[in-house]
Coordinates of C-alpha atoms in Angstrom, one line a residue:
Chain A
X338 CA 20.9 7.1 -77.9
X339 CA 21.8 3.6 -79.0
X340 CA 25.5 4.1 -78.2
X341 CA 24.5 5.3 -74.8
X342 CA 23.0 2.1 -74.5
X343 CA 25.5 0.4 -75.8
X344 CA 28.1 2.0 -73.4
X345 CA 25.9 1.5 -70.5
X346 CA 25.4 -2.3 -71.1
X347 CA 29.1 -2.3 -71.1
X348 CA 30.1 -0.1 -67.7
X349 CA 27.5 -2.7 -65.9
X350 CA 29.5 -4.9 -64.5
X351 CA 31.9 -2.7 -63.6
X352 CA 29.2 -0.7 -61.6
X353 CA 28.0 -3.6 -60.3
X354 CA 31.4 -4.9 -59.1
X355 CA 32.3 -1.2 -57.7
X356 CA 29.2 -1.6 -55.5
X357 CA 29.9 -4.6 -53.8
X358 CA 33.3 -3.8 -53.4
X359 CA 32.0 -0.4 -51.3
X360 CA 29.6 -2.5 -49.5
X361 CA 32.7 -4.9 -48.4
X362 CA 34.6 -2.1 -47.8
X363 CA 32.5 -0.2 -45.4
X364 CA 33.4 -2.5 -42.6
X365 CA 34.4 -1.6 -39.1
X366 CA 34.0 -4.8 -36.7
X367 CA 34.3 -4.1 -33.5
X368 CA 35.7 -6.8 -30.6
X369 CA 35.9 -7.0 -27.1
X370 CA 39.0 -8.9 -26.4
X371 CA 38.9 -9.0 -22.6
X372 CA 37.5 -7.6 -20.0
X373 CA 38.9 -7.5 -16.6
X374 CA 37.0 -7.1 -13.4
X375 CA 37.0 -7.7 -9.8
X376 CA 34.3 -10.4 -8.6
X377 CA 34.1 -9.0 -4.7
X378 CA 33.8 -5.8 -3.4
X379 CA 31.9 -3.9 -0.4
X380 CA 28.9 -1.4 -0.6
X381 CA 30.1 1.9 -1.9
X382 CA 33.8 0.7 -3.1
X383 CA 35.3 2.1 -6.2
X384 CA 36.3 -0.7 -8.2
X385 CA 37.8 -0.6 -11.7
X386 CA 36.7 -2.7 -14.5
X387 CA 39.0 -2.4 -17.7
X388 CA 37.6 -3.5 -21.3
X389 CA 39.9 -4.7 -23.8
X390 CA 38.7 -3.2 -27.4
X391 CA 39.8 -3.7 -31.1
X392 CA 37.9 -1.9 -34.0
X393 CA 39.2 -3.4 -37.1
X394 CA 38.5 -1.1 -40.1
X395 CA 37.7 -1.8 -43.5
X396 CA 37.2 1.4 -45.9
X397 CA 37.3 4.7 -44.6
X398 CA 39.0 6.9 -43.4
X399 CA 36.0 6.9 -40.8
X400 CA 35.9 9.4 -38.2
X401 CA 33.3 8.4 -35.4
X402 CA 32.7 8.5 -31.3
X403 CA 32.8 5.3 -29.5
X404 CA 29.5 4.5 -26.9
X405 CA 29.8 1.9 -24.2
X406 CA 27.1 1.1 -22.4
X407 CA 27.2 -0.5 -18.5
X408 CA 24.6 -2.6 -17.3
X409 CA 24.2 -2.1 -13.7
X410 CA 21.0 -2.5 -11.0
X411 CA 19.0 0.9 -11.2
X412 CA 19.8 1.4 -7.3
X413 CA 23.7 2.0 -8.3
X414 CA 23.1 4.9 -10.3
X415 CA 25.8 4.6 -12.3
X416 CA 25.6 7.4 -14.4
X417 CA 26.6 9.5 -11.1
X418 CA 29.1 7.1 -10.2
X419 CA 31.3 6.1 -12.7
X420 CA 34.2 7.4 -15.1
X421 CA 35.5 6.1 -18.1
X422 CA 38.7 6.7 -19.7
X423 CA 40.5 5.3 -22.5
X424 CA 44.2 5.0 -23.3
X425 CA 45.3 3.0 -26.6
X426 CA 46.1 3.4 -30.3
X427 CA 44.5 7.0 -31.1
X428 CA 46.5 8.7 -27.3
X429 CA 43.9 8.7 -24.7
X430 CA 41.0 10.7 -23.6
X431 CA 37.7 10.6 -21.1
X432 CA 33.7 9.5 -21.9
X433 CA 30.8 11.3 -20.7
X434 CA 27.3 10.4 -20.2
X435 CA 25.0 10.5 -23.1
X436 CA 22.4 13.0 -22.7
X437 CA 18.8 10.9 -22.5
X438 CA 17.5 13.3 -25.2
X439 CA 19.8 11.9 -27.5
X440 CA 18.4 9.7 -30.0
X441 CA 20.1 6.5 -30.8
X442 CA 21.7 5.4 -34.1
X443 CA 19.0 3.1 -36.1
X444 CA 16.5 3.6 -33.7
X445 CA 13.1 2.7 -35.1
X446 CA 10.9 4.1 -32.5
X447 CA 13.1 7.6 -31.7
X448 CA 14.4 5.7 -28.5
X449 CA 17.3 7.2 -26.3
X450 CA 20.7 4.6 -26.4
X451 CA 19.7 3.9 -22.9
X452 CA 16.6 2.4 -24.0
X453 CA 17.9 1.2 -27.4
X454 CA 20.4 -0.8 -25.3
X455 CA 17.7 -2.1 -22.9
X456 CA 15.5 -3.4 -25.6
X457 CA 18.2 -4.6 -27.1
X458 CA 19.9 -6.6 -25.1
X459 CA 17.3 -6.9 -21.7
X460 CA 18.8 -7.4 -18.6
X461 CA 21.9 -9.4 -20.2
X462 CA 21.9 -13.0 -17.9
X463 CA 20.5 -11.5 -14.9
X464 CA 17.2 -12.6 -13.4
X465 CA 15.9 -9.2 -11.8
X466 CA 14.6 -6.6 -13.9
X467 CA 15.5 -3.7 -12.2
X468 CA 18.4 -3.0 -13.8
X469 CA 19.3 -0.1 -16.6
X470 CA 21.9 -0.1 -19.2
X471 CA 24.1 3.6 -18.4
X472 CA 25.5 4.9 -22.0
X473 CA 28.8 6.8 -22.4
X474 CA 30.2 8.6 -24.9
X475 CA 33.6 9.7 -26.1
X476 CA 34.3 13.7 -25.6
X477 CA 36.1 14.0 -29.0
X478 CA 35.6 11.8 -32.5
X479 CA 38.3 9.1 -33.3
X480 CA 40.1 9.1 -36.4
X481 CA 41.0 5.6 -38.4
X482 CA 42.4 4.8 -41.5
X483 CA 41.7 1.9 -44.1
X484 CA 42.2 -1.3 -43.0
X485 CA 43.5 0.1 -39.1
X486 CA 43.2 -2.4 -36.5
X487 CA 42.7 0.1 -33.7
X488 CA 43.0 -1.4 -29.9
X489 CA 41.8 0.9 -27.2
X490 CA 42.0 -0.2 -23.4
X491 CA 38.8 1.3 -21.6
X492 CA 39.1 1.9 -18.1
X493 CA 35.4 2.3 -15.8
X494 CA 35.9 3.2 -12.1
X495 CA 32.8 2.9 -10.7
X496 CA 31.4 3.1 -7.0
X497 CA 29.2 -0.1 -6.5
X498 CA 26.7 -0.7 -4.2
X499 CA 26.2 3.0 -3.5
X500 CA 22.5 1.8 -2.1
X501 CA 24.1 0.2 0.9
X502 CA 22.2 -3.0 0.0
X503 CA 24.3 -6.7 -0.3
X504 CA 24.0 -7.5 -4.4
X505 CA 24.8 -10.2 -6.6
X506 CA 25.1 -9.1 -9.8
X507 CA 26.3 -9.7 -13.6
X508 CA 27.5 -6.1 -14.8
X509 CA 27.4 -5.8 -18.5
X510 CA 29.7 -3.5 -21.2
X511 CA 28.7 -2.9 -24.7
X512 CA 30.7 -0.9 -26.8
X513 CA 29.4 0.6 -30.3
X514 CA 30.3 3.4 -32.7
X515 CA 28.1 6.7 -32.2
X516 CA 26.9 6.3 -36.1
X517 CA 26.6 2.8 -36.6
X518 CA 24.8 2.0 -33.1
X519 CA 23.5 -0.8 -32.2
X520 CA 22.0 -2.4 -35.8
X521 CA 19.7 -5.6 -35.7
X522 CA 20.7 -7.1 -39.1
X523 CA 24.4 -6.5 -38.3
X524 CA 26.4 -7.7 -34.9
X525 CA 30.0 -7.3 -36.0
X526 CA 29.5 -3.4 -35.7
X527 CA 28.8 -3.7 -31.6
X528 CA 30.3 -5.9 -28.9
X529 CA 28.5 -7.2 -25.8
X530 CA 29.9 -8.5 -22.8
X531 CA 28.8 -9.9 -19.6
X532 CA 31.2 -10.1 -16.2
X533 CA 31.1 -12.9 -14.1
X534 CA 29.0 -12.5 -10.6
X535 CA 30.2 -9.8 -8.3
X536 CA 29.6 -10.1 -5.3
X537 CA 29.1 -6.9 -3.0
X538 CA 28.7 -7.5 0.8
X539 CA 29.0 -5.1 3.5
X540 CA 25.6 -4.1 3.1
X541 CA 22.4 -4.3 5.1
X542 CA 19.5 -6.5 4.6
X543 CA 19.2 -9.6 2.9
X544 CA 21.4 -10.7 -0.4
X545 CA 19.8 -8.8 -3.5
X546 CA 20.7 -11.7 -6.1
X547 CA 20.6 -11.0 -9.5
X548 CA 22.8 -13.9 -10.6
X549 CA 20.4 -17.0 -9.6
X550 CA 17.3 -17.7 -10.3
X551 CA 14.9 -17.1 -7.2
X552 CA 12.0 -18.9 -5.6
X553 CA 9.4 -15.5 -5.6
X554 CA 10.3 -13.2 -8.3
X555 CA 7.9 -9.7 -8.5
X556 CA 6.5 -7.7 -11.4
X557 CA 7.2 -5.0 -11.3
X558 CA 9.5 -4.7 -8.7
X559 CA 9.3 -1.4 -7.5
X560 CA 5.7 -1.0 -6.6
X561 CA 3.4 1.2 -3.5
X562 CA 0.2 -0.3 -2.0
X563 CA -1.9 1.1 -5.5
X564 CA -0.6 -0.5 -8.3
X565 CA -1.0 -4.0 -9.4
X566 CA 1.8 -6.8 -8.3
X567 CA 2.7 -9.9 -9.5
X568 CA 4.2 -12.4 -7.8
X569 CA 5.5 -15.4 -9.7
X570 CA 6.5 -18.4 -7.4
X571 CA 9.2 -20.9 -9.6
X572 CA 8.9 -24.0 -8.0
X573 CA 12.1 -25.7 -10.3
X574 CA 14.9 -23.5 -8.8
X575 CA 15.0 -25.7 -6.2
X576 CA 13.7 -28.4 -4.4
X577 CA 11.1 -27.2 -1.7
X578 CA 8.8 -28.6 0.6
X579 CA 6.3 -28.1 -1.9
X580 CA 7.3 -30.3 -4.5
X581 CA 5.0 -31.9 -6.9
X582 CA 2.6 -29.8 -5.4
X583 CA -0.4 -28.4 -8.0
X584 CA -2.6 -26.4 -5.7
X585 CA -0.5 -23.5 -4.3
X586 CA -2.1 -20.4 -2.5
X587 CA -0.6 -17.4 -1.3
X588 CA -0.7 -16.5 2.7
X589 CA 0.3 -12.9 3.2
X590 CA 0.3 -10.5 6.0
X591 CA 0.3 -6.7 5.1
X592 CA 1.7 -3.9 6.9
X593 CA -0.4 -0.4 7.4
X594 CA 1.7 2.3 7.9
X595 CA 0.2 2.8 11.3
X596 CA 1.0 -0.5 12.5
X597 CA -1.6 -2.9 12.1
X598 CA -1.6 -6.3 9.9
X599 CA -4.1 -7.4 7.6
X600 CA -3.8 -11.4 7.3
X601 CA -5.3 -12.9 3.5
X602 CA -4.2 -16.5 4.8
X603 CA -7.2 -18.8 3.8
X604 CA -6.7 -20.8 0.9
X605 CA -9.6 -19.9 -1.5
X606 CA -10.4 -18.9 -5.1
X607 CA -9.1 -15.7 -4.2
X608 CA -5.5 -16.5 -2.6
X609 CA -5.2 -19.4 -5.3
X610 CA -2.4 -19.1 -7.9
X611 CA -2.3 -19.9 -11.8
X612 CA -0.5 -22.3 -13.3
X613 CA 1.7 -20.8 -15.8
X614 CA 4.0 -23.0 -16.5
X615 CA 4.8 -26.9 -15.3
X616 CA 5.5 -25.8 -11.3
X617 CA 5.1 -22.5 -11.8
X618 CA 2.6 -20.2 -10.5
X619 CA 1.4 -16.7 -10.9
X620 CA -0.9 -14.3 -8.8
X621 CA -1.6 -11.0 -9.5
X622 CA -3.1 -8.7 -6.5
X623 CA -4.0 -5.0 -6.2
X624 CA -2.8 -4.6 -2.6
X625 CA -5.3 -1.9 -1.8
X626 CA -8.0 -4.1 -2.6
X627 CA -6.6 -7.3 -2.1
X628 CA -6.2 -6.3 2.0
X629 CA -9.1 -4.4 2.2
X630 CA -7.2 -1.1 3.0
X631 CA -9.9 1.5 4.5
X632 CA -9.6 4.8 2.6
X633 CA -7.1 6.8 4.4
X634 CA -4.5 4.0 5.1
X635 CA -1.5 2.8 3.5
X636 CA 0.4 -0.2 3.1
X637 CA 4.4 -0.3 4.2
X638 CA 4.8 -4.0 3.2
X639 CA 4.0 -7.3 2.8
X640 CA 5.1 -10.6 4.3
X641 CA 3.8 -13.7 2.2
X642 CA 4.6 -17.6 2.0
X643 CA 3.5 -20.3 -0.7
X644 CA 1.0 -23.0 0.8
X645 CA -0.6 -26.3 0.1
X646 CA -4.3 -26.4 0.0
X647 CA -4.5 -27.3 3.4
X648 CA -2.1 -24.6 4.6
X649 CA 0.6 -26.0 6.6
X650 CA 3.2 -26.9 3.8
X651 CA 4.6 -23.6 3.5
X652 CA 7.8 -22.1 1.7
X653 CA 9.1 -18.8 2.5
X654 CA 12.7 -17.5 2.4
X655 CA 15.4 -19.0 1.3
X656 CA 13.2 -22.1 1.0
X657 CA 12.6 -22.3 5.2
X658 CA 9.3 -22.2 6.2
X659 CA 9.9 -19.5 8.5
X660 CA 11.1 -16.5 7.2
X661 CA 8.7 -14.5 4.9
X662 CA 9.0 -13.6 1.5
X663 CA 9.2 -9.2 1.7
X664 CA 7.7 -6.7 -0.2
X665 CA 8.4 -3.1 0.5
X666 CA 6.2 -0.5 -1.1
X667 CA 9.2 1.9 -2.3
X668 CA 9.9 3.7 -5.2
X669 CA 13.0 4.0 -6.5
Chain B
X522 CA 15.9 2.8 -85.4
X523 CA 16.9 6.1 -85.3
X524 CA 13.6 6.7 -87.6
X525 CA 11.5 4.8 -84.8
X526 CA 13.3 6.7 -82.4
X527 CA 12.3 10.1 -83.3
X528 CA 8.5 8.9 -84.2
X529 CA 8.4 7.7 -80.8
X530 CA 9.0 11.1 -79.0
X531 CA 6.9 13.3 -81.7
X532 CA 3.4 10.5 -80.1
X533 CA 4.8 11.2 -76.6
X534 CA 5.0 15.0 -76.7
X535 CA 1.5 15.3 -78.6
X536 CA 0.5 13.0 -75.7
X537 CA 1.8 15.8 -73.3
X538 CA 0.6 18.5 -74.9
X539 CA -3.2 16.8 -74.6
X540 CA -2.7 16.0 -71.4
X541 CA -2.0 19.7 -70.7
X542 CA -4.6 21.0 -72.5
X543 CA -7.2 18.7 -70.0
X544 CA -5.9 19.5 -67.1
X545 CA -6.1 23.4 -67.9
X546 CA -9.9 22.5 -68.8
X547 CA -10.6 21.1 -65.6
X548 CA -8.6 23.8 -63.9
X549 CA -11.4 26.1 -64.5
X550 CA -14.1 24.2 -62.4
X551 CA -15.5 26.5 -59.8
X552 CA -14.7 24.9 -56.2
X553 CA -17.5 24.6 -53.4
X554 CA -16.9 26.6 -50.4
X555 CA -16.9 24.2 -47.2
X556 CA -18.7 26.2 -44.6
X557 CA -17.0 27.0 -41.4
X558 CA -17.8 24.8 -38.3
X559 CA -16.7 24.8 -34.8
X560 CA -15.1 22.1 -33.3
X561 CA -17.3 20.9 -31.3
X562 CA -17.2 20.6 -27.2
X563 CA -16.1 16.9 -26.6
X564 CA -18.6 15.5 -24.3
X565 CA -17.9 12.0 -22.9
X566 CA -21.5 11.8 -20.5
X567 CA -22.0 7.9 -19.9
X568 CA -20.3 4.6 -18.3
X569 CA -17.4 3.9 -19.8
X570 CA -15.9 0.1 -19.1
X571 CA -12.4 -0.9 -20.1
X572 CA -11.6 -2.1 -23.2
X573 CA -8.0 -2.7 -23.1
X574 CA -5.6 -2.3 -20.1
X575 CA -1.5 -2.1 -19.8
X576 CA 1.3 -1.7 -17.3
X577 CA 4.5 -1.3 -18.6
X578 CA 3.5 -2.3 -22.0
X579 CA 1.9 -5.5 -21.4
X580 CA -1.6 -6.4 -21.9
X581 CA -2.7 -7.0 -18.2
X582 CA -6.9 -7.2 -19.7
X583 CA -6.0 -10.8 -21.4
X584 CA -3.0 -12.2 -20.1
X585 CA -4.0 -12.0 -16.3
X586 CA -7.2 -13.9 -15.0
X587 CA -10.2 -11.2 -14.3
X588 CA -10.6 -12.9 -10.7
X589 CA -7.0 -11.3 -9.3
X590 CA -7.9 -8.1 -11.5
X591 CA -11.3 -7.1 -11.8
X592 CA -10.8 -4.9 -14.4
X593 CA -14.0 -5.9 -16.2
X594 CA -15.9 -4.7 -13.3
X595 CA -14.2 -1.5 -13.2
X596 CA -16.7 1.6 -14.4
X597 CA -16.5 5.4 -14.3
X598 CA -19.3 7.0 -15.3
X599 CA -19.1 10.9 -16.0
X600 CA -22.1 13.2 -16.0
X601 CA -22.2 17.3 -15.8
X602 CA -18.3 17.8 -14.8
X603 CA -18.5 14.7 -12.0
X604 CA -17.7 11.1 -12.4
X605 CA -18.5 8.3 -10.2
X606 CA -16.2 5.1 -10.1
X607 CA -17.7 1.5 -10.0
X608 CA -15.9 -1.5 -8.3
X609 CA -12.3 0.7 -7.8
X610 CA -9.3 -0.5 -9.4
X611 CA -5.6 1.0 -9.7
X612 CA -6.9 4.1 -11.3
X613 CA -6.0 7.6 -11.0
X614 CA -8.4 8.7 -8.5
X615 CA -9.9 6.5 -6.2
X616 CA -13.5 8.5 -4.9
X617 CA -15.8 10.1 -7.0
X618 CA -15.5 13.7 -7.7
X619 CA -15.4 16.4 -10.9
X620 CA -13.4 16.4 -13.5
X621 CA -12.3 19.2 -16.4
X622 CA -10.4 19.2 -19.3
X623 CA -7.5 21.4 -20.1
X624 CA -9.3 22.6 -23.5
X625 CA -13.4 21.6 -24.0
X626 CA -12.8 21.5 -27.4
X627 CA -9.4 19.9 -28.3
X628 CA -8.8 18.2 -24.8
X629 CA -5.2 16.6 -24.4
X630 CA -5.3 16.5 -20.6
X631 CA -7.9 15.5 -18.1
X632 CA -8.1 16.3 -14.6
X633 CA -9.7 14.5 -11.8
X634 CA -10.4 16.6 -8.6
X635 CA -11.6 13.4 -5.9
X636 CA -14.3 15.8 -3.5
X637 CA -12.8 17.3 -0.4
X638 CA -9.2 17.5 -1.9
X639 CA -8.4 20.4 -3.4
X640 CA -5.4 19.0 -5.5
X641 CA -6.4 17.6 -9.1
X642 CA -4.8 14.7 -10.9
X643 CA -4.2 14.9 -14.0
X644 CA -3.8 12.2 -17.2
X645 CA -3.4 12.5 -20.5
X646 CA -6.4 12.5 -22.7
X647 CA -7.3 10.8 -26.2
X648 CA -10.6 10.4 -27.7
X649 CA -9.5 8.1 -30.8
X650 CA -12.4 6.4 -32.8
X651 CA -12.5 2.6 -33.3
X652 CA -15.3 0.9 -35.3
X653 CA -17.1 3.7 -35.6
X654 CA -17.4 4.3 -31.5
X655 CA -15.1 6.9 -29.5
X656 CA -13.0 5.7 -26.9
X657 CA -11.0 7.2 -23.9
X658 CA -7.2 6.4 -23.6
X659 CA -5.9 7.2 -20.5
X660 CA -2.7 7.5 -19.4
X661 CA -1.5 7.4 -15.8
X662 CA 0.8 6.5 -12.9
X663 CA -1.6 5.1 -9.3
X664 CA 1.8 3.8 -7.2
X665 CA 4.8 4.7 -9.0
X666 CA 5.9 6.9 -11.2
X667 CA 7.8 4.5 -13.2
X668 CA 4.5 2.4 -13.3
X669 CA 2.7 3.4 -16.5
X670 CA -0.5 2.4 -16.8
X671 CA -2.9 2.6 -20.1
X672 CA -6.6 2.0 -20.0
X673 CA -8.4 2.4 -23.0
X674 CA -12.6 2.5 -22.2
X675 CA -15.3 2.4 -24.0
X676 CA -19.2 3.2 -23.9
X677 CA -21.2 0.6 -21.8
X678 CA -24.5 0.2 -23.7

C-alpha cells in the first residue's frame, strides 16, 4: 500500500508532463493563405473563386474530412450551384453538400453546420440578412502525419446571381475539419474569410447592396401582407434632407393585389417612428392592419418615404425625394 | 502503519456489513399502490391574452412599443370547440371559428378551422405550467414560412 503510494508520488510528474505534452500535441491549425476571386461578374455567370489552404499538424496521425462553408445571399442558392474541388498535397478530389440533418461538430444546441456557421459567424461584413452560409464536405477522409504542413488549393465554381437580380455582395469561405468543427474556445482549428465586394450587374431591378450600409433596412426581409415588418431608417449613412431631424414619420402607399392603393401618409402617433439610436429610427407595422386591408384582400407591396413632422421633407430612394423606398410581399 | 492499515478496513467492512443489514430491513416495507387515473381531457375554456411573443427568436412583446403592435390587445377566447379572436393580430387564423386538437388528452397539435373554410390550420400545441397557472405556446407561421412566430398566452382573469 505504502509503496504504491510511494511509487505514485513519484510517476506524478511524469503523468503530469505526459498530459500537457498530449494536449500540445493534438494541434491541427488550420490557415487560409489566399483567396482568389473575381470582383465583377453578370447574373447567372459561373465564376471561380480559389482558396488557398494549409493545415499544419501537430500529433496525429489524424485522419479527418475537411468542411468549407460559402456565404452567399439566400436567392443564389448555392448549394445547387456550386462545385468544389480540391487539388494539393494529399492528390485531389471533389466536396459535396452536407446533408442539413447532419449535426455539427461541438454543437450545443444539436444545430446543422449550416446553422452552426450562421450563428457563428452572422452574415460576415455584410449589412442584409438574407444571406445563408452553404456547407461542403469532402467525399473521402484525409490522411496527415505528425507535424505535416498540408497545403490544399480549393477550387469553388459557382453560378452567381442565378435570381436575375443586380447584387453587391461580400461572399464568405470558412474552412474547418469535420471533427473538430467550428469550436468557441479555440480559433486556430477553423479559418474564415471574407472576399472583397463583387459586383453582379446584368440584372433587373434596382442594385441589391449588401456591401453598404443602407438608408431603410427591413426586418425580416422576406415578409407577405400578415406578418409583422420592421422598418429601420439609419439617418448616419448619409447625409439627407432630413438631417438633424428628431421627429420622423413614415408615409406609405400600399398596393392591393387588385389594384388599388391605400395611402397612411399623415404624420400622427401612429405613422411616428422610435428613436432607437442617435438618428435612427424604428417602426414596426402589421401591414394588414396597419392599411386597413378588408378581409378578402391582399397586399402586393408597399411604397414608403421618411418625413418631417410637417410632411414635405421627405427621403426616399437613394436619398431623392422621389423615388419610393419598395417592399414586395414575396417569399423566398 | 501497516497495523493502522488493516484496523482501518476491519471498521469499514463492519460499517458495510451494517449498512447492508439496514437496507435489507427497510427493503421489506410494504409499498402503497398508486391508484390508476386517466389523464385527463385538457380543457383550455377562457380568454387567454399574450404573455410573451417572438419572431425569429426575438422578443417582439418588450422590445417593440405596444402602439405599432397591439399585442396586449390581442385575445382569443375558446369556448365548446369555437374560439373568438379580439383586436386581430398576425395570428394563425384571422376570423373566429372551431378548433380541435389532435389528441383531447395529450394534445401536441391544434387546429383552427376559420367558419366557411373548410381547410384547418394547424400549430403546435404546449400547455406548460408557470407559477402555478397553465399557459398555451403556440407555434406558427401568418406570412411566411420562414417567419416563426411564438406566442405564449395566458388566462385573462
Amino acid at each position: 500500500m505504502i509503496k504504491y503510494l510511494r511509487n505514485t508520488r513519484k510517476k506524478l510528474p511524469r503523468y503530469v508532463f505526459l498530459a500537457v505534452l498530449i494536449l500540445f500535441l493534438s494541434n491541427c491549425d488550420t490557415l487560409i493563405n489566399s483567396l482568389t476571386q473575381p470582383t465583377t461578374a453578370t447574373v447567372g455567370q459561373e465564376i471561380t473563386a480559389v482558396l488557398d489552404a494549409n493545415f499544419n499538424v501537430d500529433g496525429g496521425p489524424y485522419t479527418k474530412q475537411i468542411i468549407i462553408g460559402i456565404l452567399a445571399p439566400k436567392s443564389w442558392k448555392i448549394g445547387e450551384n456550386a462545385k468544389l474541388t480540391f487539388s494539393g498535397d494529399k492528390g485531389t478530389g471533389t466536396l459535396t453538400l452536407v446533408p442539413s440533418n447532419q449535426v455539427a461538430a461541438g454543437a450545443k444546441n444539436g444545430e446543422n453546420w449550416a446553422t452552426r456557421m450562421k450563428n457563428k459567424f452572422g452574415i460576415g461584413t455584410n449589412f442584409i440578412d438574407d444571406m445563408e452560409w452553404v456547407p461542403f464536405q469532402t467525399t473521402e477522409s484525409l490522411t496527415a502525419n505528425n507535424n505535416e504542413k498540408v497545403n490544399a488549393k480549393f477550387q469553388i465554381k459557382m453560378k452567381v446571381g442565378v435570381d436575375g437580380q443586380n447584387t453587391s455582395v461580400k461572399l464568405g469561405y470558412v474552412i474547418c475539419n469535420k471533427d473538430d468543427g467550428l469550436p468557441d474556445d479555440s480559433s486556430d482549428k477553423y479559418a474564415v474569410k471574407y472576399s472583397d465586394c463583387l459586383e453582379v450587374t446584368g440584372g433587373a431591378g434596382d442594385l441589391i447592396d449588401f456591401c453598404n450600409p443602407s438608408l431603410a433596412v427591413l426586418s425580416p426581409v422576406k415578409v407577405l401582407d400578415n406578418d409583422f415588418e420592421t422598418i429601420t431608417f439609419d439617418n448616419t449613412v448619409t447625409t439627407t434632407a432630413l438631417k438633424d431631424v428628431q421627429n420622423i414619420y413614415l408615409c406609405a402607399t400600399a398596393h392591393t393585389s387588385d389594384g388599388q392603393d391605400i395611402v397612411v401618409c399623415s404624420q400622427d402617433e401612429r405613422s411616428k417612428m422610435i428613436n432607437i439610436a442617435p438618428n435612427k429610427f424604428q417602426i414596426t407595422i402589421w401591414p394588414r392592419g396597419y392599411f386597413n386591408v378588408p378581409a378578402g384582400k391582399t397586399l402586393t407591396g408597399v411604397d414608403y418615404y421618411f418625413t418631417d413632422q410637417g410632411g414635405t421633407v421627405k427621403v426616399g430612394f437613394g436619398n431623392v425625394s422621389t423615388v419610393p423606398f419598395k417592399i414586395k410581399f414575396l417569399c423566398d | 502503519m501497516y497495523k493502522i492499515l488493516m484496523q482501518l478496513s476491519q471498521r469499514r467492512a463492519i460499517g458495510i456489513l451494517l449498512a447492508g443489514c439496514m437496507l435489507f430491513a427497510v427493503s421489506c416495507k410494504t409499498e402503497n399502490m398508486v391508484p390508476m387515473v386517466n389523464e385527463s381531457v385538457k380543457n383550455i375554456d377562457g380568454t387567454w391574452k399574450i404573455a410573451s411573443a417572438t419572431l425569429n427568436g426575438t422578443d417582439i412583446l418588450n422590445t417593440i412599443p405596444d402602439a405599432m403592435t397591439h399585442l396586449t390587445g390581442f385575445g382569443v377566447t375558446f369556448t365548446d370547440g369555437k374560439y373568438t379572436l379580439a383586436n386581430p393580430i398576425p395570428f394563425i387564423v384571422d376570423t373566429d371559428g372551431t378548433y380541435t386538437f389532435n389528441d383531447p388528452q395529450y394534445p401536441f397539435d391544434i387546429s383552427f378551422t376559420p367558419t366557411g373554410t373548410t381547410t384547418a390550420v394547424k400549430s403546435t400545441f404546449l400547455f406548460p405550467v408557470v407559477q402555478g397557472q397553465r399557459r398555451v405556446t403556440l407555434t406558427f407561421s401568418p406570412g411566411c414560412s420562414k417567419n416563426i412566430y411564438v406566442y405564449t398566452l395566458k388566462k385573462d382573469n
